[in-house]
Amino acid sequence: MGDIAITVVDELSDQESADILELILECTAFDSAYPFSEHVLLNLRHGSDHSVQHVIAREDGRLAGYAHLDNTDTVDGPSAELAVHPDMRRHGVGSLLLSGLMVLSRPRALRLWAHGEAAGAASLAHNFGFEKVRTLWQMRRSLFASVLEAPLPDGITLRNFHPTDDADAWLECNRRAFAHHPEQGRWTRRDLESRMKEPWFDAKGFIVAEDLNGRIVGFHWTKIHGVDERDAHLHEPVGEVYVVGVDPDWQGKQLGRALTAVGLRYLRHLGLRSAMLYVDSADERAVALYESIGFAHWDTDTLFRDPLMPLD
């Protein structure tokens, strides 16, 4: 094992971003799971207006690992995600990255995401005494199976999202629909626009529901994994129930169920074999809804929290 050097920067150069994105692809191909969440990938591709620090590990000058530290959450504290190159594992790189993240986070407690039940980040978290505080389920279903019939409530019409005209109205609906959600309800115009720049964005798969006054009161934004040439070779295309949201005034009226069905039919119309989604495992109502329309647990993302034990 060579010498491992850890550096911390607030901004990445174009070459550093490209090298880290390549590392992510190699980790994904090796582990069959992305080591980072979507918002980290978007930050790497488009930059971030948030308070972010990048922790880079190099072994004899070669990129060995990377960690992304997000300091924007003033309530729950900083959160991090990390990955180690498959050829550099068991060299202590992960431990050095996590130790660095913990120091950077002090005096606040660090939160660490592990994507997938077999993720190396989960083992690191356990080894460092972190506590499990939240789990997200990835659920999947076949699109060959029939899709439920779910009529729209009276007074609701559907149409496609218009990227220019609908942005502000959609953000307001999203804010109201996810007022208590730790991530989704905080989306800004930049968050929306960065996703509209991605190769997978398709307004035809972004369905909005309007009431009689023309107000957006619900939506189903679908996504297709595998259309991006940067990762298309990793798996066949998979549809995603990316976000389904319903304004509080229309919750409890089966609008969410109807929007989910419409989006699944759209994904099936495209010839996709399967669909996936993410849901907080503690949200029993949402889990029950998705199970009732054919989704089953596939994998788990876990959020761990540092109990602020002294560092060695």
Coordinates of C-alpha atoms in Angstrom, one line a residue:
M1 CA 0.0 0.0 0.0
G2 CA 1.3 3.4 -1.0
D3 CA 0.9 6.8 0.8
I4 CA -2.6 8.1 1.1
A5 CA -3.1 11.8 1.0
I6 CA -6.4 13.5 1.9
T7 CA -7.3 17.0 0.6
V8 CA -10.4 19.1 1.3
V9 CA -11.7 21.7 -1.2
D10 CA -14.8 23.9 -1.5
E11 CA -14.8 23.7 -5.3
L12 CA -13.6 21.1 -7.8
S13 CA -11.8 21.7 -11.0
D14 CA -13.3 20.4 -14.2
Q15 CA -10.7 17.6 -14.3
E16 CA -11.4 16.7 -10.6
S17 CA -15.1 16.5 -11.3
A18 CA -14.5 14.3 -14.4
D19 CA -12.2 12.0 -12.4
I20 CA -14.7 11.6 -9.6
L21 CA -17.5 10.9 -12.0
E22 CA -15.4 8.2 -13.6
L23 CA -14.7 6.7 -10.1
I24 CA -18.4 6.6 -9.5
L25 CA -19.0 4.7 -12.7
E26 CA -16.3 2.2 -11.8
C27 CA -17.8 1.7 -8.3
T28 CA -21.3 1.3 -9.8
A29 CA -20.2 -1.3 -12.3
F30 CA -18.3 -3.2 -9.5
D31 CA -21.0 -3.0 -6.9
S32 CA -24.2 -3.0 -9.1
A33 CA -25.4 0.1 -7.1
Y34 CA -24.7 3.8 -7.2
P35 CA -22.6 4.9 -4.2
F36 CA -24.1 8.4 -4.3
S37 CA -27.5 10.0 -4.4
E38 CA -28.8 12.0 -7.3
H39 CA -28.1 15.4 -5.8
V40 CA -24.4 14.6 -5.4
L41 CA -24.2 13.6 -9.1
L42 CA -26.0 16.8 -10.1
N43 CA -23.5 18.9 -7.9
L44 CA -20.6 17.2 -9.7
R45 CA -22.0 17.8 -13.1
H46 CA -23.5 21.3 -12.7
G47 CA -22.0 22.7 -9.6
S48 CA -23.8 23.7 -6.4
D49 CA -25.0 26.8 -4.7
H50 CA -25.1 25.0 -1.4
S51 CA -22.4 24.8 1.3
V52 CA -20.5 21.7 0.1
Q53 CA -17.0 20.4 0.8
H54 CA -15.2 17.8 -1.2
V55 CA -12.9 15.3 0.5
I56 CA -10.5 13.6 -2.0
A57 CA -8.2 10.7 -1.2
R58 CA -5.2 9.9 -3.4
E59 CA -2.9 6.9 -3.1
D60 CA 0.5 7.7 -4.8
G61 CA -1.2 10.4 -6.8
R62 CA -4.1 8.2 -8.1
L63 CA -7.7 9.0 -7.1
A64 CA -8.6 6.4 -4.5
G65 CA -11.8 7.7 -3.0
Y66 CA -14.1 10.7 -2.7
A67 CA -16.5 12.0 -0.1
H68 CA -19.2 14.7 -0.5
L69 CA -20.1 16.7 2.6
D70 CA -23.2 18.8 2.6
N71 CA -23.5 21.4 5.3
T72 CA -26.8 23.1 4.3
D73 CA -29.1 21.4 6.8
T74 CA -29.0 23.6 9.9
V75 CA -31.5 21.5 11.7
D76 CA -30.4 17.9 11.3
G77 CA -26.7 18.6 10.7
P78 CA -24.2 17.9 7.9
S79 CA -24.6 14.8 5.8
A80 CA -22.1 12.9 3.7
E81 CA -21.7 10.2 1.2
L82 CA -18.5 8.5 0.1
A83 CA -17.0 5.9 -2.3
V84 CA -13.7 4.1 -2.6
H85 CA -12.3 2.9 -5.9
P86 CA -12.7 -1.0 -6.1
D87 CA -8.9 -1.4 -6.6
M88 CA -8.1 0.7 -3.5
R89 CA -10.4 -1.0 -0.9
R90 CA -9.0 -2.5 2.2
H91 CA -6.2 0.1 2.1
G92 CA -7.8 2.2 4.9
V93 CA -9.0 4.8 2.4
G94 CA -12.6 4.7 3.6
S95 CA -11.6 5.1 7.2
L96 CA -9.5 8.1 6.4
L97 CA -12.3 9.7 4.5
L98 CA -14.8 9.1 7.3
S99 CA -12.4 10.4 9.9
G100 CA -11.9 13.5 7.9
L101 CA -15.6 14.0 7.5
M102 CA -16.1 13.7 11.2
V103 CA -13.5 16.3 12.0
L104 CA -15.0 18.7 9.4
S105 CA -18.4 18.3 10.9
R106 CA -17.5 19.0 14.5
P107 CA -19.0 20.2 16.8
R108 CA -22.1 18.9 15.0
A109 CA -22.9 15.2 14.5
L110 CA -22.2 13.8 11.0
R111 CA -24.9 11.9 9.1
L112 CA -23.7 9.3 6.6
W113 CA -25.7 7.7 3.8
A114 CA -25.1 4.2 2.7
H115 CA -26.7 3.3 -0.7
G116 CA -27.6 -0.4 -0.8
E117 CA -27.6 -3.0 1.9
A118 CA -24.2 -4.3 0.8
A119 CA -22.6 -0.8 0.6
G120 CA -19.2 -0.4 2.1
A121 CA -20.3 2.8 3.7
A122 CA -22.6 0.8 5.9
S123 CA -19.7 -1.3 7.2
L124 CA -17.7 1.8 7.9
A125 CA -20.6 3.4 9.8
H126 CA -20.9 0.3 12.0
N127 CA -17.2 0.2 12.6
F128 CA -17.2 3.8 13.7
G129 CA -20.1 3.3 16.1
F130 CA -22.7 5.3 14.0
E131 CA -26.4 4.8 14.8
K132 CA -29.0 3.9 12.2
V133 CA -31.6 6.8 12.1
R134 CA -33.5 6.4 8.8
T135 CA -34.0 3.9 5.9
L136 CA -35.2 4.4 2.4
W137 CA -36.6 1.5 0.5
Q138 CA -36.1 1.0 -3.2
M139 CA -39.2 -0.8 -4.4
R140 CA -39.7 -2.4 -7.8
R141 CA -42.5 -3.9 -9.9
S142 CA -42.8 -5.5 -13.3
L143 CA -44.4 -3.4 -16.0
F144 CA -45.7 -6.6 -17.7
A145 CA -48.2 -6.9 -14.9
S146 CA -51.5 -5.0 -15.2
V147 CA -51.7 -1.5 -13.9
L148 CA -54.5 -0.6 -11.5
E149 CA -57.6 1.3 -12.7
A150 CA -57.7 4.6 -10.7
P151 CA -60.1 7.3 -11.9
L152 CA -59.3 10.9 -11.5
P153 CA -61.3 12.9 -8.9
D154 CA -63.9 15.2 -10.4
G155 CA -62.6 18.6 -11.4
I156 CA -59.1 17.4 -12.3
T157 CA -57.5 17.4 -15.7
L158 CA -54.0 16.2 -16.7
R159 CA -51.5 17.6 -19.0
N160 CA -47.7 17.6 -19.5
F161 CA -45.4 20.0 -17.6
H162 CA -44.2 23.0 -19.5
P163 CA -40.6 23.8 -18.5
T164 CA -40.8 27.5 -19.0
D165 CA -44.4 28.4 -17.9
D166 CA -44.9 25.9 -15.0
A167 CA -41.7 26.1 -13.0
D168 CA -42.9 28.5 -10.3
A169 CA -46.3 27.0 -10.0
W170 CA -44.9 23.5 -9.8
L171 CA -42.3 24.5 -7.1
E172 CA -45.2 25.9 -5.0
C173 CA -47.2 22.7 -5.4
N174 CA -44.1 20.7 -4.5
R175 CA -43.4 22.8 -1.4
R176 CA -46.9 22.4 -0.2
A177 CA -47.1 18.6 -1.0
F178 CA -43.8 17.9 0.8
A179 CA -43.8 20.6 3.6
H180 CA -42.6 18.0 6.1
H181 CA -40.2 16.1 3.9
P182 CA -36.5 16.6 4.8
E183 CA -35.3 17.0 1.2
Q184 CA -38.0 17.2 -1.4
G185 CA -39.9 20.1 0.1
R186 CA -36.8 22.4 0.1
W187 CA -36.3 22.3 -3.7
T188 CA -35.4 25.6 -5.4
R189 CA -35.6 26.8 -8.9
R190 CA -32.0 25.7 -9.3
D191 CA -32.8 22.2 -8.1
L192 CA -35.5 22.0 -10.7
E193 CA -33.4 23.4 -13.6
S194 CA -30.4 21.2 -12.9
R195 CA -32.6 18.2 -13.4
M196 CA -34.2 19.6 -16.6
K197 CA -30.6 19.8 -18.0
E198 CA -30.1 16.0 -17.5
P199 CA -30.3 13.7 -20.5
W200 CA -33.1 11.7 -18.9
F201 CA -35.5 14.7 -18.6
D202 CA -38.6 14.4 -20.7
A203 CA -41.6 16.7 -20.3
K204 CA -43.9 14.1 -21.7
G205 CA -43.2 12.0 -18.7
F206 CA -43.8 14.9 -16.3
I207 CA -47.5 14.9 -15.7
V208 CA -49.3 17.6 -13.8
A209 CA -52.9 17.7 -12.5
E210 CA -54.9 21.0 -12.6
D211 CA -58.1 21.9 -10.8
L212 CA -60.9 23.9 -12.3
N213 CA -59.0 27.1 -11.6
G214 CA -56.0 26.0 -13.6
R215 CA -53.9 25.6 -10.4
I216 CA -51.4 22.7 -10.3
V217 CA -52.5 20.5 -7.4
G218 CA -50.6 17.3 -8.1
F219 CA -48.0 15.7 -10.4
H220 CA -46.2 12.5 -11.3
W221 CA -42.7 13.1 -12.6
T222 CA -41.3 9.9 -14.2
K223 CA -37.7 9.2 -14.9
I224 CA -35.9 6.6 -17.0
H225 CA -32.5 5.2 -15.8
G226 CA -30.2 4.0 -18.6
V227 CA -30.9 6.7 -21.2
D228 CA -27.7 8.6 -20.2
E229 CA -24.8 7.4 -22.3
R230 CA -22.5 7.9 -19.3
D231 CA -24.1 5.0 -17.4
A232 CA -26.3 3.2 -20.0
H233 CA -24.0 0.2 -20.1
L234 CA -24.5 -0.5 -16.4
H235 CA -28.1 -1.9 -16.7
E236 CA -31.1 -2.0 -19.1
P237 CA -33.4 1.0 -18.9
V238 CA -35.6 1.1 -15.8
G239 CA -38.5 3.4 -15.3
E240 CA -38.9 5.3 -12.0
V241 CA -41.8 6.8 -10.2
Y242 CA -39.5 9.8 -9.6
V243 CA -41.8 12.1 -7.6
V244 CA -45.6 11.9 -7.0
G245 CA -46.9 14.9 -5.1
V246 CA -50.4 16.1 -4.1
D247 CA -51.4 19.5 -2.7
P248 CA -52.8 19.1 0.8
D249 CA -56.2 20.4 -0.4
W250 CA -56.5 17.3 -2.6
Q251 CA -55.0 14.7 -0.4
G252 CA -57.3 11.8 0.7
K253 CA -59.2 12.0 -2.6
Q254 CA -57.2 9.3 -4.5
L255 CA -55.4 11.8 -6.7
G256 CA -52.0 10.4 -5.9
R257 CA -53.2 6.8 -6.7
A258 CA -54.6 8.0 -10.0
L259 CA -51.4 9.9 -10.9
T260 CA -49.2 6.9 -10.0
A261 CA -51.3 4.7 -12.4
V262 CA -51.1 7.2 -15.2
G263 CA -47.3 7.4 -14.9
L264 CA -46.9 3.6 -14.8
R265 CA -48.9 3.3 -18.0
Y266 CA -46.7 5.9 -19.6
L267 CA -43.6 4.0 -18.7
R268 CA -45.1 0.7 -19.9
H269 CA -46.1 2.5 -23.2
L270 CA -42.4 3.2 -23.7
G271 CA -41.6 -0.5 -23.7
L272 CA -39.8 -0.6 -20.3
R273 CA -39.8 -3.9 -18.4
S274 CA -39.8 -2.6 -14.9
A275 CA -40.4 0.4 -12.6
M276 CA -38.8 1.5 -9.4
L277 CA -39.3 4.1 -6.7
Y278 CA -37.9 5.2 -3.4
V279 CA -40.0 5.6 -0.2
D280 CA -39.2 6.2 3.4
S281 CA -39.7 2.8 5.1
A282 CA -41.3 4.6 8.1
D283 CA -44.0 6.0 5.9
E284 CA -46.4 3.0 6.4
R285 CA -49.2 4.6 4.4
A286 CA -47.0 5.2 1.4
V287 CA -45.5 1.7 1.6
A288 CA -48.9 0.1 1.8
L289 CA -50.1 2.1 -1.2
Y290 CA -47.1 1.0 -3.3
E291 CA -47.5 -2.6 -2.2
S292 CA -51.1 -2.5 -3.2
I293 CA -50.2 -1.6 -6.8
G294 CA -47.6 -4.3 -7.2
F295 CA -44.3 -2.8 -5.8
A296 CA -42.1 -4.9 -3.5
H297 CA -39.0 -4.2 -1.5
W298 CA -35.8 -4.4 -3.6
D299 CA -33.0 -2.7 -1.7
T300 CA -32.3 -0.3 1.2
D301 CA -30.5 3.0 1.6
T302 CA -29.6 3.7 5.2
L303 CA -28.8 7.0 7.0
F304 CA -26.4 6.7 10.0
R305 CA -25.6 9.3 12.6
D306 CA -22.4 9.9 14.5
P307 CA -23.2 9.8 18.2
L308 CA -20.4 12.2 18.7
M309 CA -18.0 9.7 20.3
P310 CA -14.5 11.1 20.8
L311 CA -12.2 10.6 17.8
D312 CA -9.1 8.4 18.3

